[in-house]
CSV table of C-alpha atoms and ligand atoms in Angstrom, one decimal:
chain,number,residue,atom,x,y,z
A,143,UNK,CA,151.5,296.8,175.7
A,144,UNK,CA,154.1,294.5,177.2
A,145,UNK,CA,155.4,295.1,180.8
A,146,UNK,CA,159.0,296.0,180.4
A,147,UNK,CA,161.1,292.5,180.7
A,148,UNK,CA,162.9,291.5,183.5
A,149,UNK,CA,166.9,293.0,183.8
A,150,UNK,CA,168.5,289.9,185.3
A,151,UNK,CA,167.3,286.8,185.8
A,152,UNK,CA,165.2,285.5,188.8
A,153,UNK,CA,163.9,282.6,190.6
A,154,UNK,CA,160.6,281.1,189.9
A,155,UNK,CA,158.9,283.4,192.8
A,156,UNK,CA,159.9,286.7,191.5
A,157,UNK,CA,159.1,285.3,187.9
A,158,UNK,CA,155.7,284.5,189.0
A,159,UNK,CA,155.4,288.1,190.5
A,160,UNK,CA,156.0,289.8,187.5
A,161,UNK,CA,153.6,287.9,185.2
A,162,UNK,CA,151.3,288.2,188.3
A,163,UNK,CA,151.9,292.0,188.0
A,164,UNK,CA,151.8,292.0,184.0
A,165,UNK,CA,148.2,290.7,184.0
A,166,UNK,CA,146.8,292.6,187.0
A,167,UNK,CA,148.3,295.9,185.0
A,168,UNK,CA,146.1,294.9,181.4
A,169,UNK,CA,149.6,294.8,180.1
A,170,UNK,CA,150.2,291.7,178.0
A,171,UNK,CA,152.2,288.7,178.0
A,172,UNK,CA,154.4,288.0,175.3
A,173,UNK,CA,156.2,284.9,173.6
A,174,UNK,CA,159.6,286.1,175.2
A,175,UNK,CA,158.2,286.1,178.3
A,176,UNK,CA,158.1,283.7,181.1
A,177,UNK,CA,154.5,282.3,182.0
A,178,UNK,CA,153.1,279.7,184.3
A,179,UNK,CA,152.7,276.2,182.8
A,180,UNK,CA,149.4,275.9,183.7
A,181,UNK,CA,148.8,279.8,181.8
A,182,UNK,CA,150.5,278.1,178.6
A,183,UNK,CA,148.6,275.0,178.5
A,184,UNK,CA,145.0,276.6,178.7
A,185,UNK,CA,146.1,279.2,176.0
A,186,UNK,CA,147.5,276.5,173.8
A,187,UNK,CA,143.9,274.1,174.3
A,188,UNK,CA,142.0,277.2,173.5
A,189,UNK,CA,143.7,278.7,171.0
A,190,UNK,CA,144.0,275.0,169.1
A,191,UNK,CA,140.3,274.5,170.0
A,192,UNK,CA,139.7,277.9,168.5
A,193,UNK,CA,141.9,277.1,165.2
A,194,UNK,CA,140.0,273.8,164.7
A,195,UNK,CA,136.9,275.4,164.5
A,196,UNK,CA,137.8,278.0,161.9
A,197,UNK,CA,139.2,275.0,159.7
A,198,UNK,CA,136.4,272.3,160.2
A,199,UNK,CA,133.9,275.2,160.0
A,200,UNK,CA,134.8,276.0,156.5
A,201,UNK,CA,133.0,272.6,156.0
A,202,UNK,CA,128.9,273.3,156.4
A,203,UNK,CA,129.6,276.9,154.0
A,204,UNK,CA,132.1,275.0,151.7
A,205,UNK,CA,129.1,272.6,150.6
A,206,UNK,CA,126.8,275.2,149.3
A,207,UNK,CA,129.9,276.6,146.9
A,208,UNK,CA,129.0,275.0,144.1
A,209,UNK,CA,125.7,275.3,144.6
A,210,UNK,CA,125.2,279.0,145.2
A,211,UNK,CA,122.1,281.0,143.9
A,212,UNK,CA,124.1,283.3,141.9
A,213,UNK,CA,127.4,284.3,140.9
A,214,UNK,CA,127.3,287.2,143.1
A,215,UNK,CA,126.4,284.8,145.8
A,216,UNK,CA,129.1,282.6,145.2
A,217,UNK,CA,131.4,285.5,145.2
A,218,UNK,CA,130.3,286.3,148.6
A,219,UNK,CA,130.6,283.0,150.1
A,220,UNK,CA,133.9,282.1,149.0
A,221,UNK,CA,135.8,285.1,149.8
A,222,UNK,CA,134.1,284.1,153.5
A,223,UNK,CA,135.1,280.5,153.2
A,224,UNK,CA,138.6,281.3,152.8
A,225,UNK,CA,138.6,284.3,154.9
A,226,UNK,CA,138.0,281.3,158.2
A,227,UNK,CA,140.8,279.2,156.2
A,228,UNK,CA,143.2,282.4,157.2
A,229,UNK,CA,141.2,282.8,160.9
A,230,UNK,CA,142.7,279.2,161.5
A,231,UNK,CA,146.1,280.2,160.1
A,232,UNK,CA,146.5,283.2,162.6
A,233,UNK,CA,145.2,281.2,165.3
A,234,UNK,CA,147.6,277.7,164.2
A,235,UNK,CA,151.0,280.5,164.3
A,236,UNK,CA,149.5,282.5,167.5
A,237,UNK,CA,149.6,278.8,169.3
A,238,UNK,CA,153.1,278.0,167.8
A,239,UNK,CA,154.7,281.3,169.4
A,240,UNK,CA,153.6,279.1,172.4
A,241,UNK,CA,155.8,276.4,171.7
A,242,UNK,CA,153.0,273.9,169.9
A,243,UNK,CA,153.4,272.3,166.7
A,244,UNK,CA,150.6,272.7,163.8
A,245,UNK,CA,151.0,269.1,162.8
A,246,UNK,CA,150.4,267.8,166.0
A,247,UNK,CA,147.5,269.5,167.0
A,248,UNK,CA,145.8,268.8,163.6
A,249,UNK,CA,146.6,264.9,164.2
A,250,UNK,CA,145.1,265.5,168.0
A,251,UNK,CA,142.1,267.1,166.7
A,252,UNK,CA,141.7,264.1,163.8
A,253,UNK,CA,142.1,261.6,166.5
A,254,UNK,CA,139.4,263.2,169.1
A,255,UNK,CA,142.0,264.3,171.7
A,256,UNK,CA,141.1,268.1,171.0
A,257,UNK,CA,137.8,269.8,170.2
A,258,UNK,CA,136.4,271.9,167.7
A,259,UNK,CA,133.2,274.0,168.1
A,260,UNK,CA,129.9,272.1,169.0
A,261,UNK,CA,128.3,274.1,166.1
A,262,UNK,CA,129.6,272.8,162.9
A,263,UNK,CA,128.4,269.5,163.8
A,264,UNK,CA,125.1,270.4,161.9
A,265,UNK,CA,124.3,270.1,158.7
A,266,UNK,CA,123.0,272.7,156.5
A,267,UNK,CA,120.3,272.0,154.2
A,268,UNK,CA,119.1,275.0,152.3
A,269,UNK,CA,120.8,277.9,151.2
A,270,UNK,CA,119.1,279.9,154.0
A,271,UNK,CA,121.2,277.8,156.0
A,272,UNK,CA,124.4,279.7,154.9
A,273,UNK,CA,122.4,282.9,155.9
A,274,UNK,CA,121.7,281.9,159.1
A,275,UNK,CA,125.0,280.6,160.0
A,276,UNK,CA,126.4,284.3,159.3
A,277,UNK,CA,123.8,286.3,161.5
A,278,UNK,CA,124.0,283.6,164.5
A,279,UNK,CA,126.7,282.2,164.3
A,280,UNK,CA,129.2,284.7,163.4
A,281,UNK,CA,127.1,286.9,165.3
A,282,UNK,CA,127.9,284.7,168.5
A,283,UNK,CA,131.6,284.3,167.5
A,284,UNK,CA,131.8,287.9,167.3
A,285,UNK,CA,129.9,288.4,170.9
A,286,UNK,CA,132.5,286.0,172.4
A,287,UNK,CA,136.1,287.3,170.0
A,288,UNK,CA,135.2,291.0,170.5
A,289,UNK,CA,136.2,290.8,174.5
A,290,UNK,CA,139.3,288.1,173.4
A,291,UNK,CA,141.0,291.4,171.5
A,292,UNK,CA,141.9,292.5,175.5
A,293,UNK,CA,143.1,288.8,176.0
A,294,UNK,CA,146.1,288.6,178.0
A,295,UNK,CA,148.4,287.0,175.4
A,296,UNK,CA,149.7,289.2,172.8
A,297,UNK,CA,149.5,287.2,170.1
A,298,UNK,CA,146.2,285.8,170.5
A,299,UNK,CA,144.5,289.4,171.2
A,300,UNK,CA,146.1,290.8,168.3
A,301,UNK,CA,145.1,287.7,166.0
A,302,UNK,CA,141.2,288.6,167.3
A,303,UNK,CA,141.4,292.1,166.0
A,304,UNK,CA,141.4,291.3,162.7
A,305,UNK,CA,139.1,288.0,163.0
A,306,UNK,CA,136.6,290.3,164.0
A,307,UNK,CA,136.7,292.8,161.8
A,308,UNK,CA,136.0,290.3,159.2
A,309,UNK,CA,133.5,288.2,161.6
A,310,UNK,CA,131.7,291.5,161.2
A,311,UNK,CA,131.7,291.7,157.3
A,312,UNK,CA,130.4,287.7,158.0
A,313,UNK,CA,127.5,288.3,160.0
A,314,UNK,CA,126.3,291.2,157.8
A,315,UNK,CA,126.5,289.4,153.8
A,316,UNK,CA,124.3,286.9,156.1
A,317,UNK,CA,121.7,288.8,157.5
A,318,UNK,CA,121.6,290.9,154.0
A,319,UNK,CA,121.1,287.2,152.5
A,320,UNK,CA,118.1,286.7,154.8
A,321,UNK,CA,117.0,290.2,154.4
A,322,UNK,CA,116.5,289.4,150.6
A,323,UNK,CA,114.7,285.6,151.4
A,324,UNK,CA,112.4,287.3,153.5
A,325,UNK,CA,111.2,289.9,151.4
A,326,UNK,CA,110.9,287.1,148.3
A,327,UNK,CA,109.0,283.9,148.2
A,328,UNK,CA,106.8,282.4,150.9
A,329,UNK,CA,108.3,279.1,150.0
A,330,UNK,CA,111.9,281.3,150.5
A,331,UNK,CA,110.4,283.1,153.8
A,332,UNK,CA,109.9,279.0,155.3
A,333,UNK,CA,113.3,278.0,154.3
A,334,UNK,CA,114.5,281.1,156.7
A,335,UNK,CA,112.2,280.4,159.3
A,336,UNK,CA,113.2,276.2,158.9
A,337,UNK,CA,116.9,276.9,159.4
A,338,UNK,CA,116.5,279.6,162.2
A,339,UNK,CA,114.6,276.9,164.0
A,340,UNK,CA,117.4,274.9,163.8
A,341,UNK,CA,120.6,276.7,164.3
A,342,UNK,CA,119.2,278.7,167.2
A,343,UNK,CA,119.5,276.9,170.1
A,344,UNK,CA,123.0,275.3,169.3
A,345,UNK,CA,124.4,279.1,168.5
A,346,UNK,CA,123.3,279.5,172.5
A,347,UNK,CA,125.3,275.8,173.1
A,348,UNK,CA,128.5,277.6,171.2
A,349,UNK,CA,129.6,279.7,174.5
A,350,UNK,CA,129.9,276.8,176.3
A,351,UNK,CA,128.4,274.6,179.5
A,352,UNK,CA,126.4,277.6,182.3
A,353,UNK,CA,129.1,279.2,184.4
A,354,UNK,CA,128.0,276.2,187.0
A,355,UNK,CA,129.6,273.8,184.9
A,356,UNK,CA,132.2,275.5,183.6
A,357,UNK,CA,135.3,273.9,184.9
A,358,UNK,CA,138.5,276.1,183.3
A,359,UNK,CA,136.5,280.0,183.0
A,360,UNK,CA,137.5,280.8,186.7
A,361,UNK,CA,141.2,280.3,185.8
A,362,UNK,CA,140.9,281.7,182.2
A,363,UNK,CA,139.2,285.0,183.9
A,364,UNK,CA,141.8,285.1,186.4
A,365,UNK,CA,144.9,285.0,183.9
A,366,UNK,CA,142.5,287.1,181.5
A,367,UNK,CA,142.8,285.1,178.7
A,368,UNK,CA,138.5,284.9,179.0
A,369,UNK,CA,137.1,288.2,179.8
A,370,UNK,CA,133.7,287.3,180.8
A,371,UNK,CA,131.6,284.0,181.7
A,372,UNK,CA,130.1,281.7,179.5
A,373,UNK,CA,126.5,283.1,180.7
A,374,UNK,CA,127.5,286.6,180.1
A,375,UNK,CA,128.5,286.3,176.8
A,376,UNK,CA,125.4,284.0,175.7
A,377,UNK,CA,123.2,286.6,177.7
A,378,UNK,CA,124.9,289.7,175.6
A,379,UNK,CA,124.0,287.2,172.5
A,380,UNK,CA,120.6,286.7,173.1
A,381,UNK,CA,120.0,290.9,173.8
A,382,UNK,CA,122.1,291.6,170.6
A,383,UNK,CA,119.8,289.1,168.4
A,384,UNK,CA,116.1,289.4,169.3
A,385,UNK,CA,115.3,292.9,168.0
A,386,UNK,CA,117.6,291.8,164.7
A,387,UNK,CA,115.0,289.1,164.9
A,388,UNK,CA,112.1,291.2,165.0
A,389,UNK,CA,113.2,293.5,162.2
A,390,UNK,CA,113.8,290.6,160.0
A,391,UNK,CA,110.4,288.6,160.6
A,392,UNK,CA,111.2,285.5,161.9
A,393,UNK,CA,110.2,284.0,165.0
A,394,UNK,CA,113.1,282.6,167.3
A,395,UNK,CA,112.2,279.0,168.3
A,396,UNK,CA,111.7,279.9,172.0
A,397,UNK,CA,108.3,280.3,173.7
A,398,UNK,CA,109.8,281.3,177.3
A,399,UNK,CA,111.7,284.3,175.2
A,400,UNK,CA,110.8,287.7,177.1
A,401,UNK,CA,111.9,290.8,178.4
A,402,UNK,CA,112.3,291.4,181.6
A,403,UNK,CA,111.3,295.3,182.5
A,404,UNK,CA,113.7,295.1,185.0
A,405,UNK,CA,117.0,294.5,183.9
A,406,UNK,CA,116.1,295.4,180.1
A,407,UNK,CA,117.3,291.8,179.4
A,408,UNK,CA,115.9,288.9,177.8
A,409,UNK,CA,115.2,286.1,179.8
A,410,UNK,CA,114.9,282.7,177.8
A,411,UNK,CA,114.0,278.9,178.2
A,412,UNK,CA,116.4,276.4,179.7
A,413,UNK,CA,119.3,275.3,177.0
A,414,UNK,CA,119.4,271.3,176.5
A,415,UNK,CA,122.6,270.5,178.0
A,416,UNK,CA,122.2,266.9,177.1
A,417,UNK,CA,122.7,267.9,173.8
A,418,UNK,CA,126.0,269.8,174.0
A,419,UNK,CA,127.5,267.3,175.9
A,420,UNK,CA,126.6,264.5,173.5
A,421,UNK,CA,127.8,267.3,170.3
A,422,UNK,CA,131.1,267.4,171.7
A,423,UNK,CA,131.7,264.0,172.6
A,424,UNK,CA,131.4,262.9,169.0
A,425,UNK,CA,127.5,262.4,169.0
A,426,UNK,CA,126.1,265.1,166.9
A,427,UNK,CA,124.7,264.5,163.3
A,428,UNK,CA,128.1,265.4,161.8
A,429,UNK,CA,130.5,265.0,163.6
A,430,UNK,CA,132.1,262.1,161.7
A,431,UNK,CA,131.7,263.4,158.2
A,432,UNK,CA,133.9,266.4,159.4
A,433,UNK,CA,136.5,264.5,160.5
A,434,UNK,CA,136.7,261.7,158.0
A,435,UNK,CA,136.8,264.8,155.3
A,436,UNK,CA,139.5,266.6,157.8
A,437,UNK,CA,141.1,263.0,157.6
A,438,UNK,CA,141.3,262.9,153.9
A,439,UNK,CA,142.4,266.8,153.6
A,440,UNK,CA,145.5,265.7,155.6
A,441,UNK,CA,146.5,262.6,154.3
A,442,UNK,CA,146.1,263.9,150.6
A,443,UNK,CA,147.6,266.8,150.8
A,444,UNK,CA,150.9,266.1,153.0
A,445,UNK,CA,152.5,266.1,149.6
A,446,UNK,CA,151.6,270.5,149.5
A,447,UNK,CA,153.1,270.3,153.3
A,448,UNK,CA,156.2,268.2,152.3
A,449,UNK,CA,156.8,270.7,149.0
A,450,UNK,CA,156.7,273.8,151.1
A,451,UNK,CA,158.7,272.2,154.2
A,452,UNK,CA,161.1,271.4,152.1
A,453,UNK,CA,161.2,275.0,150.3
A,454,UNK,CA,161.4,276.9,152.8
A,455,UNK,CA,164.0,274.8,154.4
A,456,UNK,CA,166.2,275.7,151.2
A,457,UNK,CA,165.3,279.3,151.9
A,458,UNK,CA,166.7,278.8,155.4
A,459,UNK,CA,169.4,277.3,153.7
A,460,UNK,CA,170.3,280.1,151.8
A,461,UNK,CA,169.7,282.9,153.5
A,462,UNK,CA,172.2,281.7,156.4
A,463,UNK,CA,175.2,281.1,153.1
A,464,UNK,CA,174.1,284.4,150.8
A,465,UNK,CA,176.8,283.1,148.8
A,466,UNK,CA,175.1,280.0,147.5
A,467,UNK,CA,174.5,280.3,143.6
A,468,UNK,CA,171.6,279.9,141.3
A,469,UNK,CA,169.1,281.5,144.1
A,470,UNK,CA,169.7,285.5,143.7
A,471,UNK,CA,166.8,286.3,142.0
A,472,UNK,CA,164.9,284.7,145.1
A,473,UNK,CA,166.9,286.3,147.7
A,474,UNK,CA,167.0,289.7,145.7
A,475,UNK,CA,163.2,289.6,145.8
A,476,UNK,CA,163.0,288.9,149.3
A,477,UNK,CA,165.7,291.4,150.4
A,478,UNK,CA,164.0,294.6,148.7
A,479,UNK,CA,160.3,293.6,150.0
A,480,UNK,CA,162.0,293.6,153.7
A,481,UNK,CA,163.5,296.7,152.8
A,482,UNK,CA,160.5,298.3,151.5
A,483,UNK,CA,158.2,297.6,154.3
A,484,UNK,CA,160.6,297.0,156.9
A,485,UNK,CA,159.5,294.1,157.9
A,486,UNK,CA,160.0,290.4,156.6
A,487,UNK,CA,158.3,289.2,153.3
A,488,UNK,CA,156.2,286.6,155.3
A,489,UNK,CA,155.5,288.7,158.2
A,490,UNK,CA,151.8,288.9,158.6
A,491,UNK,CA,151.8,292.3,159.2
A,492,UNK,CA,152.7,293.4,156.3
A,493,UNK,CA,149.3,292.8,155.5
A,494,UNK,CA,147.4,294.0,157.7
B,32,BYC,N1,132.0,273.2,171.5
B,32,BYC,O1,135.2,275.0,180.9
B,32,BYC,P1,134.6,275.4,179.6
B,32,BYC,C1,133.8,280.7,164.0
B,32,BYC,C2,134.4,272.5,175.9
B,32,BYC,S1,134.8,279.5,164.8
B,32,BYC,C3,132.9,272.3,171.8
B,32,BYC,O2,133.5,276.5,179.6
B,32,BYC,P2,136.4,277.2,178.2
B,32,BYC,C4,133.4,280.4,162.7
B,32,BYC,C5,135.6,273.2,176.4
B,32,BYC,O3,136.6,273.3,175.4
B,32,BYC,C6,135.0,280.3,166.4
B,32,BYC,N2,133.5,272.2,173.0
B,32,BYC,O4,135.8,275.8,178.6
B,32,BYC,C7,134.1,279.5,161.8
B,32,BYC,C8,136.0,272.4,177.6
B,32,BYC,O5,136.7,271.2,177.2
B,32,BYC,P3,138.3,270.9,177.4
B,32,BYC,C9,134.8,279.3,167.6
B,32,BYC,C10,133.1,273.1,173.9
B,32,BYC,O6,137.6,276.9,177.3
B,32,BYC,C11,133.6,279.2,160.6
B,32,BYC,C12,134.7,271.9,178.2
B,32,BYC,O7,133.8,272.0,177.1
B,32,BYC,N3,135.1,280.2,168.8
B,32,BYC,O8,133.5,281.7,164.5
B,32,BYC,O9,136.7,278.0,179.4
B,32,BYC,C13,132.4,279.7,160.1
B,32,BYC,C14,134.3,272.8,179.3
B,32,BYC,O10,134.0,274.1,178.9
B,32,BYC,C15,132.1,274.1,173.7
B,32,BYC,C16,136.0,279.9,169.7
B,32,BYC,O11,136.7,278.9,169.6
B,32,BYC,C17,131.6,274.1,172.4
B,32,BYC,N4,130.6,275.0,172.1
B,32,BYC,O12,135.3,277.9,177.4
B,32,BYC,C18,131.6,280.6,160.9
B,32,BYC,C19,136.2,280.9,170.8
B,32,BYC,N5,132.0,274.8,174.8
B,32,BYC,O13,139.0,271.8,176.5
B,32,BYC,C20,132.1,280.9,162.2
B,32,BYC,C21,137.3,280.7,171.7
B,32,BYC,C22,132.8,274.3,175.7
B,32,BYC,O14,138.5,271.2,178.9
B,32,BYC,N6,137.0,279.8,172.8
B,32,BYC,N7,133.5,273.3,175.2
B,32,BYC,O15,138.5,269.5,177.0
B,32,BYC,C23,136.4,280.1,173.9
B,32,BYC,O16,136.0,281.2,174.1
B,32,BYC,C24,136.2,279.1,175.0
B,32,BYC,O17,137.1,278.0,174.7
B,32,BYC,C25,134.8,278.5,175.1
B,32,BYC,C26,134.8,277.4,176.2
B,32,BYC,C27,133.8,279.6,175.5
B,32,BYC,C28,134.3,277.9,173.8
C-alpha cells in the first residue's frame, strides 16, 4: 500500500519526511513518488544487477536443451529457461519505472560496468548439474527473493511475488530430478554427488560478501529495499538445505558442517572470499563465454529490437490519430481486450 501522495507541493525537507514516513510505515514507494537520489540509484544497480542475472543465467540451463535425457525432461527445462527470460523482463520494466533505459543497462552489463550473479560463472557439466542448480540455487534465490516481496519499492516487490512463485516450481522439478538420479545408477548417484561438490560453496558466495564487508546492506536495510543481512539470509540457506540434503543422500562438501544444540542452527566452515571477489571481477571460469554469447545475442538481434521499436512506435502513432486508415483491425483488437479486462493489452497484469 502506497502512503497517500502529497496535496501541494513541498520543499525538499518536507519531501524527505514523507518518504521518511512512507518507509518507516511498511507502506511503499511508488514511481509517482518523490525519492532520494541516493534511494533511486541503489534500486536501479540492484534491480539491473538482479535482471542481468535472470538473463545471463538462462545460459548454464540453456546448454543442456538440446541435450536433455528425455522429452519430458526437455519439457521441463525449457519452460524453466524461459520462465528466467520473463524474471529478467519484469525486473528490466520494474527498473525503467525508475527512470533507466533497458538498452543501456544491457550495454553497461556487456561492457563490465554492472554485475550479474557470481553463480552463473560456472560451468555445468552433467545433467545432474541442471538438477543441482534448481535445489541450490533457486533454492538460495528463493531464500534471498522471498523477503524482497516486502521491498520498499512497489514495483520491484510486486515483480518478486511472482518470481518466486515460479522460483518455487524451479527448485522442486530440480530436487525431483536428483530424487530420480539418486535412486538410479551408482555411475548416476556420482554425477549428483560430483556437481553438489561443486555448486555448493558458490550457492553460499550468491548472498554476497559477510555483513563485515558488505558496503551498501546498512543503507539498503534502512530504505528497506534489503530486508535482512547478507549472513542472515545465507544462514536461513544453509538451515533450509542440510536436512533436504540428508533426505536426498548426498554429502554436502563441508567437513566443519554441524549443528549447534544451542541455537538449532548450522554452523559451517569459513566461505573462500578470495574466490567471490575474483568471480565478480571477471575471473571465474566463465565469465567471458557469458558475455561474449550476451555480446553476440545483442548485436544479432538489434534487427528484433529495431522491428518492434519501430511497431510499436506506429501504434503510438495511431492510437494518438484514431482516424488514421488501414489500422482498424489493430486498434479494434486492442480496444475490446482493454475493455474486456479493463486494463491495457500489454499490461502485465492481465496475466497474472
Ligand atoms: N555476485 O554491498 P553488497 C536467479 C556485489 S538470478 C555478483 O553486499 P548488495 C536464477 C554487489 O552487487 C537471481 N556480485 O551488495 C536465474 C556489490 O557491488 P556494487 C539473482 C555480487 O547489493 C537463472 C558488491 O558486491 N539474485 O535466481 O547490498 C537460473 C558488494 O556487495 C554478489 C539477485 O540478484 C554476487 N553473488 O547485496 C537460476 C537478488 N554479491 O553493486 C536462478 C537481488 C555481492 O556495489 N540482489 N555482489 O558494484 C540482492 O539481493 C543483492 O544485490 C545482493 C548483494 C545480496 C546480491
Amino acid at each position: 500500500m502506497s502512503a497517500p501522495p502529497l496535496e501541494r507541493p513541498a520543499d525538499d525537507t518536507a519531501l524527505q519526511a514523507h518518504f521518511d514516513a512512507t518507509v518507516a510505515a511498511e507502506h511503499r514507494i511508488e514511481p509517482r513518488d518523490w525519492m532520494p537520489e541516493g534511494y533511486r540509484k541503489t534500486l536501479i544497480r540492484q534491480i539491473a544487477q538482479h535482471a542481468h542475472s535472470e538473463i545471463i543465467g538462462m545460459q548454464p540451463e540453456g546448454d543442456w536443451l538440446l541435450a536433455a535425457p528425455s522429452l519430458r525432461r526437455k519439457a521441463i527445462l525449457l519452460a524453466k529457461v524461459q520462465d528466467e527470460a520473463g524474471h529478467g523482463l519484469y525486473l528490466y520494466s520494474a527498473a525503467e519505472t525508475l527512470g533507466a533505459d533497458r538498452a543501456d543497462l544491457t550495454d553497461k552489463l556487456i561492457e563490465g560496468r554492472q554485475k550479474y550473479s557470481s553463480i552463473f560463472n560456472y560451468p555445468t557439466l552433467t545433467y545432474a548439474d541442471v538438477g543441482v542448480i534448481g535445489w541450490l540455487v533457486d533454492g538460495a534465490a528463493i531464500c534471498n527473493q522471498v523477503p524482497l516481496c516486502r521491498s520498499s519499492y512497489g514495483p520491484y516487490a510486486r515483480a518478486m511475488i511472482r518470481v518466486c512463485k515460479e522460483e518455487s516450481f524451479h527448485q522442486r522439478q530440480g530436487y525431483e530430478l536428483l530424487m530420480t538420479m539418486m535412486r538410479g545408477t551408482d555411475a548416476q548417484r556420482a554425477m549428483v554427488q560430483d556437481a553438489v561438490d561443486r555448486w555448493w560453496w558458490p550457492s553460499l558466495m550468491m548472498f554476497g560478501p559477510p555483513d563485515t564487508d558488505s558496503p551498501n546492506s546498512a543503507q539498503s536495510m534502512a530504505w528497506g529495499i534489503k530486508r535482512h543481512s547478507n549472513d542472515e539470509l545465507r544462514q536461513r540457506f544453509v538451515d533450509m538445505t542440510v536436512p533436504q540434503a540428508e533426505f536426498l543422500g548426498v554429502t554436502l562438501p563441508d567437513p566443519e558442517l554441524s549443528l549447534d544444540p544451542e541455537t538449532g542452527r548450522y554452523r559451517f566452515g569459513a566461505i573462500d572470499w578470495d574466490e567471490l571477489k575474483r568471480v565478480i571481477s571477471g575471473g571465474g571460469p566463465c565469465n567471458v563465454e557469458r558475455i561474449t554469447r550476451r555480446r553476440a545475442a545483442r548485436d544479432d538481434n538489434a534487427w528484433v529490437t529495431e522491428a518492434a521499436t519501430a511497431y510499436a512506435a506506429k501504434r503510438t502513432g495511431e492510437r494518438a490519430s484514431p482516424q488514421a486508415g488501414g489500422t482498424s483491425r489493430l486498434r479494434g483488437t486492442a480496444t475490446e481486450e482493454r475493455n474486456e479486462s479493463g486494463v491495457e493489452p500489454s499490461s502485465p497484469e492481465k496475466h497474472s
